[in-house]
Amino acid sequence: MKFSSSTLGALGASALLASSAGAIELNIDDKNSIKDAAKTMAAGLREWYTGDKPGDTPGNLPDPYYWWECGAMFNAFIEYWYYTGDDQYNDITTQAMVHQIGDYNAFMPPNQTKTLGNDDQAFWGMAAMSAAEVKFPDVGGDTPSWLSLAQAVFNTQAARWDKQACGGGLKWQIFTFNNGYNYKNTISNGCFFNIAARLFKYTGNQTYADWAAKTWDWELDIGLMSKDFHYFDGTDDKINCSEINHIQWTYNAGVHMAGAAALWNVTESEEWKAKLTGIINGTEVFFSKDAPNVMFEVACEQNGKCDFDQRSFKAYLARWMGYTMKVAPWTRELIMPKIQASAQAAAKQCNAGEDQTTCGLRWTNNGANDGSFGPGEQMAALEVTQALLLDEVSGPVGQKTGGVSQSNPNAGAGVQDKPITFNDITTGDKAGAGFLTTLVLLGIIGGAWWMVS
Ligand SMILES: *[C@@H]1O[C@H](CO)[C@@H](O)[C@H](O)[C@H]1NC(C)=O
Ligand SMILES: *[C@@H]1O[C@H](CO)[C@@H](O)[C@H](O)[C@H]1NC(C)=O
Ligand SMILES: *[C@@H]1O[C@H](CO)[C@@H](O)[C@H](O)[C@H]1NC(C)=O
Ligand SMILES: *[C@@H]1O[C@H](CO)[C@@H](O)[C@H](O)[C@H]1NC(C)=O
Ligand SMILES: *[C@@H]1O[C@H](CO)[C@@H](O)[C@H](O)[C@H]1NC(C)=O
């Protein structure tokens, strides 16, 4: 994932005209209506993907969309199949996932070295984890199982736990030559927490639970998470994580919510129940007051400054809210009204383009499409809609509850991140880094800049 100043403020594909006619019909009380809406949204998402075309690379979205988002997109397609039974995207999903396995069987393809942060790797790892949980068919033969791919991501990341500064934590970047190597960000640590918690639920192996707890405690100690369960963007290990960039993103809350839900599911403890309740409560900041219970990206949506990455973040909060309701059923009354209102509002503004079903970014405008189009916008609408189908599915499996994906606890273990000889970083990367630095400084100096509570 990268910050890029050039993408800020630019709304994509302005050739598609916004329109108030059309829209995707959605009756939240009718499962066929929900499936139809999801099908239309999924088709719109698929149109952005070109990796299966001759001469293109399976597992890549075209520029300007980074590699990680493609992993996130295939996670969405895996869950689309799970929730609806429609398998029309399974083949491109399998093809892409297998093509991107890369080094150490841990989603570290050499082509992506320049953009490969821990969070980027983890978005593919979480797609593999979902595949194992929903019994997306394993490829078999010599191809690693979905479960073992998630385990490999976990093992490579556990080996990167960095005690040199801040008392621990994962750095954002894996390689020293990438911009952001000194940044310890919440999404990288949150993804690691999420994968560890779900591996614990799947396998019952206590080592994973210990890592999840350790990561949680470190984030709280450093202040990436507040006592009232708000999640901030990150911190700088050059100053021993003594200042925090306080921007809040939907996906940081979501990634922790799902992990906490998995830990509650296995332990049924009061401790994780209280934490999970707190995280759900903390997401209030991402739900509109004007359009009650409708999700929005508070840091950038109203001012039109969400970059290409950020336009997809709501997809993950929605996805993980769906997961949470399934594995911690008592959360349903807290979460379902938000998913219902958000899905209705999202569908209502999917009314642009020639087919009048293209989704924009903002759901809070009472059906007015804001003209921002892309895979992130489509994915967010799809995820919030398919999460309504939770009663159609039996919930994530584990090794003793019907799971079939083969475990390999040593997958990816012992990997040292070898320094790789590399071309000089490009101007574009430097610009990205400059922006990041500015962002961090503003967060630190301003304190309240973009900070929402
Ligand atoms: C790496 O890039 C080459 C050249 O574009 C391409 O043929 C290959 O499929 C890519 N591999 C992966 C894993 O993306
Ligand atoms: C750096 O931060 C860690 C975690 O808060 C703390 O334990 C350690 O003492 C700090 N080191 C210095 C040199 O301040
Ligand atoms: C719920 O959120 C509100 C607003 O952020 C906060 O004041 C309150 O302490 C939270 N309650 C719990 C139980 O975390
Ligand atoms: C844990 O999650 C599974 C689905 O993965 C669900 O069937 C089960 O009821 C949950 N356990 C509890 C105690 O709610
Ligand atoms: C549990 O996971 C750890 C960490 O991956 C691994 O070293 C260990 O062998 C696993 N234990 C079992 C019984 O699978």
XYZ file of C-alpha atoms and ligand atoms in Angstrom:
523
model
C 0.000 0.000 0.000
C 1.254 3.425 -0.810
C 0.251 6.953 -0.210
C 0.471 8.935 -3.374
C -0.098 12.657 -3.552
C -0.909 12.510 -7.236
C -3.951 10.356 -6.655
C -5.384 12.477 -3.892
C -8.509 14.332 -4.775
C -8.742 12.854 -8.253
C -12.022 11.145 -8.804
C -11.729 8.225 -11.172
C -13.310 7.543 -14.543
C -15.065 10.847 -14.917
C -16.246 9.730 -18.359
C -18.956 7.753 -16.625
C -21.724 10.166 -15.941
C -23.474 10.197 -12.626
C -27.185 9.815 -12.848
C -30.038 9.578 -10.427
C -32.145 7.178 -12.492
C -31.536 3.454 -12.390
C -29.918 2.110 -9.203
C -29.645 -1.425 -7.929
C -32.810 -2.657 -6.306
C -32.381 -4.143 -2.888
C -34.990 -5.523 -0.556
C -33.105 -6.483 2.584
C -35.865 -8.859 3.667
C -35.663 -10.935 0.499
C -32.642 -13.141 0.033
C -33.165 -13.378 -3.721
C -33.191 -9.622 -3.992
C -29.957 -9.467 -1.962
C -28.344 -12.098 -4.185
C -29.404 -10.270 -7.335
C -27.987 -7.006 -6.036
C -24.725 -8.701 -5.042
C -24.531 -10.320 -8.466
C -24.795 -6.971 -10.234
C -22.212 -5.383 -7.942
C -19.839 -8.331 -8.393
C -20.148 -8.064 -12.174
C -19.219 -4.389 -11.906
C -16.196 -5.284 -9.799
C -15.070 -7.963 -12.207
C -15.033 -5.466 -15.060
C -12.071 -3.724 -13.460
C -9.971 -6.881 -13.505
C -7.850 -7.586 -16.562
C -5.280 -10.029 -15.150
C -6.848 -13.043 -16.854
C -6.556 -11.501 -20.317
C -3.839 -12.831 -22.654
C -0.578 -10.959 -22.045
C -1.672 -9.656 -18.661
C -0.638 -11.045 -15.255
C -3.131 -12.993 -13.139
C -3.459 -11.295 -9.755
C -2.820 -7.730 -10.885
C -5.298 -4.907 -11.276
C -4.316 -2.287 -13.826
C -2.639 0.911 -12.653
C -3.225 2.830 -10.454
C -4.498 0.003 -8.258
C -1.854 -1.652 -6.143
C -1.271 -5.371 -5.885
C -2.661 -5.639 -2.364
C -6.082 -4.463 -3.492
C -6.230 -7.299 -5.981
C -5.742 -9.746 -3.085
C -8.520 -7.944 -1.242
C -10.704 -8.204 -4.336
C -10.240 -11.963 -4.589
C -11.148 -12.252 -0.929
C -14.385 -10.474 -1.874
C -14.991 -12.937 -4.725
C -14.299 -15.903 -2.432
C -16.920 -14.621 -0.005
C -19.260 -13.798 -2.874
C -19.229 -17.470 -3.814
C -19.647 -18.479 -0.184
C -22.620 -16.218 0.457
C -24.446 -16.652 -2.867
C -23.302 -20.002 -4.279
C -22.542 -18.291 -7.608
C -19.196 -19.765 -8.692
C -18.648 -17.752 -11.878
C -15.555 -16.003 -10.441
C -13.970 -19.055 -8.819
C -11.697 -19.841 -11.760
C -10.153 -16.380 -12.066
C -9.803 -16.344 -8.280
C -7.909 -19.630 -8.133
C -5.757 -18.674 -11.098
C -4.766 -15.353 -9.518
C -4.176 -16.698 -6.018
C -1.941 -19.485 -7.313
C -0.036 -17.185 -9.659
C 0.807 -14.781 -6.816
C 2.046 -17.346 -4.271
C 5.622 -16.221 -4.854
C 8.641 -16.875 -2.660
C 8.458 -19.077 0.435
C 4.874 -19.963 -0.542
C 3.945 -16.856 1.412
C 2.580 -14.332 -1.111
C 5.911 -12.657 -1.659
C 6.167 -12.528 -5.459
C 9.473 -10.938 -6.555
C 7.650 -8.673 -9.033
C 5.982 -6.929 -6.104
C 9.060 -6.306 -3.974
C 8.719 -2.556 -4.355
C 5.194 -2.453 -3.013
C 5.365 -5.373 -0.628
C 4.616 -4.221 2.914
C 3.452 -6.516 5.675
C -0.095 -5.256 5.140
C 0.046 -5.947 1.396
C 1.241 -9.503 1.957
C -1.398 -9.963 4.648
C -4.303 -8.975 2.393
C -3.457 -11.966 0.193
C -2.879 -14.075 3.311
C -6.315 -13.131 4.620
C -7.843 -14.108 1.270
C -6.236 -17.546 1.681
C -7.496 -17.693 5.279
C -11.030 -16.937 4.096
C -10.690 -19.604 1.404
C -9.820 -22.184 4.077
C -12.643 -21.004 6.360
C -15.343 -21.185 3.702
C -14.009 -24.349 2.055
C -13.171 -22.687 -1.218
C -11.811 -25.663 -3.178
C -8.084 -26.264 -2.643
C -6.091 -26.800 -5.828
C -4.395 -29.983 -4.616
C -1.279 -31.672 -5.945
C 1.898 -29.718 -5.254
C 0.055 -26.431 -4.789
C 0.064 -25.330 -1.145
C -3.306 -25.469 0.610
C -5.136 -22.245 1.443
C -4.568 -22.850 5.135
C -0.843 -23.390 4.707
C -0.566 -20.151 2.728
C -2.122 -18.232 5.613
C 0.220 -20.047 7.997
C 3.190 -19.104 5.827
C 2.190 -15.437 5.929
C 1.847 -15.688 9.700
C 5.239 -17.373 10.132
C 7.120 -14.922 7.921
C 5.574 -12.035 9.833
C 6.127 -13.466 13.313
C 9.819 -13.661 12.366
C 9.716 -9.911 11.588
C 8.450 -8.876 15.024
C 10.820 -6.040 15.726
C 12.088 -5.317 19.203
C 14.762 -2.838 18.165
C 12.454 0.077 18.826
C 9.074 0.654 20.471
C 9.287 -2.565 22.452
C 7.980 -4.644 19.519
C 5.520 -4.500 16.657
C 5.707 -5.008 12.928
C 7.112 -2.368 10.677
C 4.985 -1.328 7.726
C 7.582 -2.314 5.144
C 9.430 -5.595 4.867
C 12.457 -4.360 2.941
C 14.803 -1.640 4.162
C 14.913 0.059 0.758
C 11.181 0.736 0.644
C 9.729 4.009 1.820
C 7.941 3.665 5.112
C 10.425 1.222 6.605
C 10.475 3.256 9.834
C 6.732 3.414 10.091
C 4.969 0.974 12.403
C 1.406 1.062 11.231
C -1.811 -0.217 12.654
C -3.014 -2.051 9.576
C 0.139 -4.210 9.376
C -0.125 -5.127 13.034
C -3.898 -5.439 12.800
C -3.686 -7.862 9.869
C -1.166 -9.962 11.784
C -3.524 -9.973 14.786
C -6.432 -10.934 12.523
C -4.599 -13.832 10.865
C -3.229 -15.112 14.181
C -6.675 -15.042 15.806
C -8.332 -16.812 12.874
C -5.559 -19.431 12.677
C -6.159 -20.054 16.380
C -9.859 -20.515 15.734
C -9.173 -22.791 12.768
C -6.416 -24.972 14.252
C -6.738 -24.594 18.033
C -2.978 -24.062 18.215
C -2.288 -21.853 21.255
C 0.823 -20.298 19.701
C -1.424 -18.265 17.418
C -3.538 -17.024 20.329
C -0.405 -15.965 22.179
C 0.779 -13.908 19.206
C -2.643 -12.322 18.804
C -2.681 -11.278 22.466
C 0.884 -10.017 22.291
C 0.113 -7.873 19.238
C -3.033 -6.476 20.852
C -1.165 -5.588 24.047
C 1.646 -3.921 22.136
C -0.728 -1.785 20.063
C -2.538 -0.672 23.208
C 0.698 0.037 25.027
C 2.121 2.165 22.216
C -1.187 3.936 21.644
C -2.093 2.717 18.156
C -5.318 1.742 19.864
C -6.973 3.858 22.540
C -8.615 2.558 25.691
C -11.982 3.340 24.148
C -11.133 1.288 21.065
C -10.271 3.829 18.456
C -7.559 2.779 16.025
C -5.056 5.270 14.693
C -2.923 5.078 11.571
C 0.599 4.491 12.804
C 3.760 5.732 14.442
C 7.427 6.298 13.733
C 10.003 3.923 15.181
C 12.776 6.506 14.729
C 11.257 8.331 17.688
C 10.528 5.071 19.490
C 6.836 5.347 18.675
C 6.448 8.274 21.055
C 4.000 10.157 18.794
C 0.982 8.793 16.988
C -0.594 9.740 13.667
C -4.234 9.887 14.772
C -6.096 9.424 11.489
C -8.798 6.776 11.801
C -9.712 4.387 9.000
C -12.622 1.973 8.811
C -10.430 -1.000 7.978
C -8.310 -0.684 11.109
C -11.383 -1.030 13.294
C -12.655 -3.881 11.132
C -9.488 -5.932 11.064
C -9.342 -5.920 14.865
C -13.057 -6.554 15.212
C -12.843 -9.830 13.292
C -9.784 -10.969 15.245
C -11.433 -10.179 18.574
C -14.563 -12.003 17.416
C -12.516 -15.113 16.562
C -10.836 -15.002 19.968
C -14.188 -14.615 21.721
C -15.563 -17.515 19.665
C -12.937 -19.930 20.937
C -12.595 -18.670 24.505
C -16.131 -17.375 25.158
C -14.399 -15.193 27.727
C -15.770 -12.045 29.329
C -12.488 -10.371 28.468
C -12.871 -10.760 24.701
C -16.585 -10.078 24.909
C -15.874 -6.708 26.507
C -13.162 -5.905 23.993
C -15.325 -6.854 21.035
C -18.224 -4.794 22.382
C -15.843 -1.869 22.758
C -14.568 -2.155 19.174
C -18.102 -2.214 17.790
C -18.973 0.794 19.928
C -15.846 2.558 18.696
C -16.969 2.266 15.069
C -19.660 4.907 15.771
C -17.261 7.411 14.281
C -17.664 5.734 10.863
C -21.453 5.909 10.777
C -23.271 8.995 9.657
C -25.613 10.947 11.905
C -27.348 12.653 8.978
C -27.932 9.361 7.205
C -28.403 7.188 10.300
C -26.268 4.045 10.450
C -24.755 4.573 6.996
C -21.035 3.852 6.865
C -18.604 6.472 5.630
C -14.836 6.986 5.542
C -14.694 9.832 7.982
C -11.117 10.957 7.290
C -11.492 11.629 3.576
C -14.918 11.013 2.135
C -16.647 14.319 2.780
C -13.739 16.377 1.459
C -13.260 14.167 -1.625
C -9.697 13.255 -0.690
C -9.824 9.482 -0.457
C -7.022 7.989 -2.570
C -7.422 4.795 -4.581
C -6.529 2.561 -1.623
C -8.794 4.377 0.787
C -11.818 4.120 -1.496
C -11.866 0.387 -0.811
C -11.571 0.495 2.991
C -15.280 0.354 3.763
C -15.339 -3.031 2.027
C -13.218 -4.504 4.790
C -15.127 -3.069 7.725
C -18.303 -4.437 6.130
C -16.695 -7.827 5.461
C -15.425 -8.158 9.005
C -18.698 -6.998 10.510
C -20.301 -9.863 8.611
C -17.708 -12.295 9.943
C -18.204 -10.957 13.472
C -21.961 -11.469 13.451
C -21.423 -15.053 12.352
C -18.846 -16.119 14.929
C -20.138 -13.997 17.819
C -23.918 -14.176 17.289
C -24.719 -11.858 20.195
C -23.183 -8.971 18.211
C -25.938 -9.186 15.622
C -28.235 -6.667 17.271
C -25.368 -4.175 17.473
C -24.119 -4.649 13.916
C -27.061 -5.652 11.728
C -28.846 -2.259 11.718
C -25.628 -0.671 10.461
C -25.139 -3.237 7.695
C -28.766 -2.995 6.633
C -28.836 0.782 6.454
C -25.449 0.895 4.741
C -26.342 -1.734 2.147
C -29.584 0.043 1.278
C -27.801 3.361 0.967
C -25.005 1.817 -1.109
C -27.381 0.096 -3.541
C -29.405 3.266 -3.985
C -26.431 5.179 -5.348
C -25.272 2.368 -7.668
C -26.944 4.170 -10.527
C -24.175 5.564 -12.737
C -22.709 4.467 -16.042
C -24.482 3.235 -19.134
C -26.019 0.337 -17.268
C -27.046 2.674 -14.440
C -25.688 0.228 -11.878
C -22.172 1.581 -11.304
C -21.470 2.393 -7.663
C -19.835 5.560 -6.370
C -17.979 6.171 -3.147
C -20.422 8.081 -0.931
C -23.419 6.261 0.449
C -24.596 9.127 2.628
C -26.037 11.282 -0.180
C -29.470 9.687 -0.328
C -28.920 7.986 -3.661
C -26.923 10.710 -5.377
C -23.917 9.090 -7.024
C -20.740 11.114 -6.421
C -19.013 10.064 -9.649
C -16.093 8.292 -7.983
C -15.690 4.902 -9.637
C -13.308 2.012 -9.203
C -12.772 -1.478 -7.833
C -12.771 -0.098 -4.279
C -16.181 1.505 -4.688
C -17.624 -1.658 -6.281
C -16.072 -3.940 -3.681
C -17.394 -1.902 -0.755
C -20.946 -2.019 -2.105
C -20.621 -5.748 -2.776
C -19.247 -6.623 0.659
C -21.820 -4.644 2.612
C -24.591 -6.242 0.565
C -23.437 -9.845 0.723
C -22.933 -9.576 4.487
C -26.750 -9.473 4.682
C -26.776 -13.129 3.610
C -25.347 -14.461 6.848
C -28.291 -16.740 7.486
C -27.573 -18.510 4.202
C -24.206 -19.813 5.415
C -23.031 -21.974 8.295
C -20.008 -19.910 9.332
C -16.251 -20.375 9.074
C -15.052 -23.920 9.625
C -12.050 -25.159 11.583
C -10.004 -28.347 11.637
C -12.515 -30.068 13.920
C -15.620 -28.500 12.436
C -15.543 -29.589 8.811
C -12.374 -27.873 7.596
C -10.578 -29.635 4.750
C -7.590 -27.395 3.985
C -4.334 -29.112 4.960
C -2.351 -27.633 7.860
C 1.373 -26.997 7.599
C 2.413 -25.159 10.769
C 5.961 -24.795 9.459
C 5.039 -23.189 6.140
C 7.240 -20.163 5.493
C 9.060 -20.658 8.802
C 12.682 -19.657 9.135
C 12.519 -17.165 6.292
C 14.961 -14.333 6.597
C 14.095 -11.379 4.429
C 17.202 -11.463 2.284
C 18.352 -8.113 1.063
C 17.538 -8.048 -2.620
C 19.593 -6.121 -5.142
C 17.346 -3.633 -6.705
C 16.999 -0.710 -9.045
C 17.004 2.700 -7.435
C 13.622 3.729 -6.238
C 11.686 5.625 -8.825
C 10.643 9.224 -8.654
C 7.110 8.099 -8.048
C 8.146 6.189 -4.953
C 10.068 9.185 -3.690
C 7.012 11.371 -4.131
C 5.021 8.820 -2.215
C 7.525 8.869 0.611
C 7.522 12.648 0.723
C 3.831 12.624 1.119
C 3.991 10.030 3.838
C 6.490 12.087 5.779
C 4.292 15.139 5.469
C 1.367 13.131 6.654
C 3.222 11.823 9.672
C 4.550 15.246 10.576
C 1.152 16.844 10.272
C -0.294 14.118 12.425
C 2.332 14.690 15.042
C 2.596 18.453 15.028
C -1.052 19.215 14.430
C -2.168 16.537 16.802
C -5.770 16.940 15.806
C -5.341 17.211 12.058
C -7.954 14.931 10.493
C -8.328 13.429 13.895
C -11.887 12.691 14.564
C -12.120 11.923 18.221
C 6.159 -11.087 -13.048
O 6.287 -10.262 -14.197
C 6.429 -10.977 -15.433
C 6.676 -9.955 -16.520
O 5.632 -9.019 -16.559
C 5.195 -11.802 -15.682
O 5.347 -12.566 -16.838
C 4.960 -12.755 -14.499
O 3.754 -13.438 -14.673
C 4.911 -11.958 -13.206
N 4.790 -12.867 -12.078
C 3.964 -12.645 -11.078
C 3.947 -13.649 -9.993
O 3.244 -11.670 -11.021
C 10.956 2.681 23.660
O 9.582 2.302 23.855
C 9.421 1.093 24.561
C 7.942 0.751 24.529
O 7.159 1.800 25.038
C 9.966 1.255 25.968
O 9.821 0.043 26.670
C 11.438 1.626 25.885
O 11.934 1.874 27.178
C 11.623 2.866 25.022
N 13.057 3.087 24.823
C 13.609 4.269 25.010
C 15.081 4.346 24.737
O 12.974 5.247 25.367
C -18.689 3.896 23.487
O -18.264 4.979 22.676
C -18.412 6.257 23.265
C -18.049 7.283 22.210
O -16.824 6.979 21.603
C -17.519 6.337 24.490
O -17.686 7.577 25.126
C -17.889 5.217 25.452
O -16.955 5.192 26.518
C -17.836 3.875 24.735
N -18.308 2.806 25.605
C -17.641 1.670 25.777
C -18.271 0.650 26.640
O -16.539 1.450 25.251
C -18.225 -19.970 16.759
O -18.265 -19.816 15.359
C -18.933 -20.863 14.667
C -18.817 -20.560 13.188
O -17.473 -20.485 12.860
C -20.374 -20.944 15.120
O -21.010 -22.033 14.478
C -20.408 -21.140 16.620
O -21.764 -21.133 17.059
C -19.650 -20.018 17.300
N -19.564 -20.271 18.746
C -20.250 -19.562 19.612
C -20.018 -19.907 21.041
O -21.042 -18.699 19.316
C 1.639 -24.526 16.534
O 2.091 -23.418 15.787
C 3.477 -23.168 15.957
C 3.786 -21.865 15.238
O 3.540 -21.957 13.877
C 4.271 -24.343 15.422
O 5.651 -24.120 15.618
C 3.833 -25.605 16.143
O 4.480 -26.720 15.559
C 2.348 -25.786 16.073
N 1.935 -26.905 16.892
C 1.205 -27.902 16.410
C 0.849 -28.981 17.400
O 0.819 -27.945 15.266
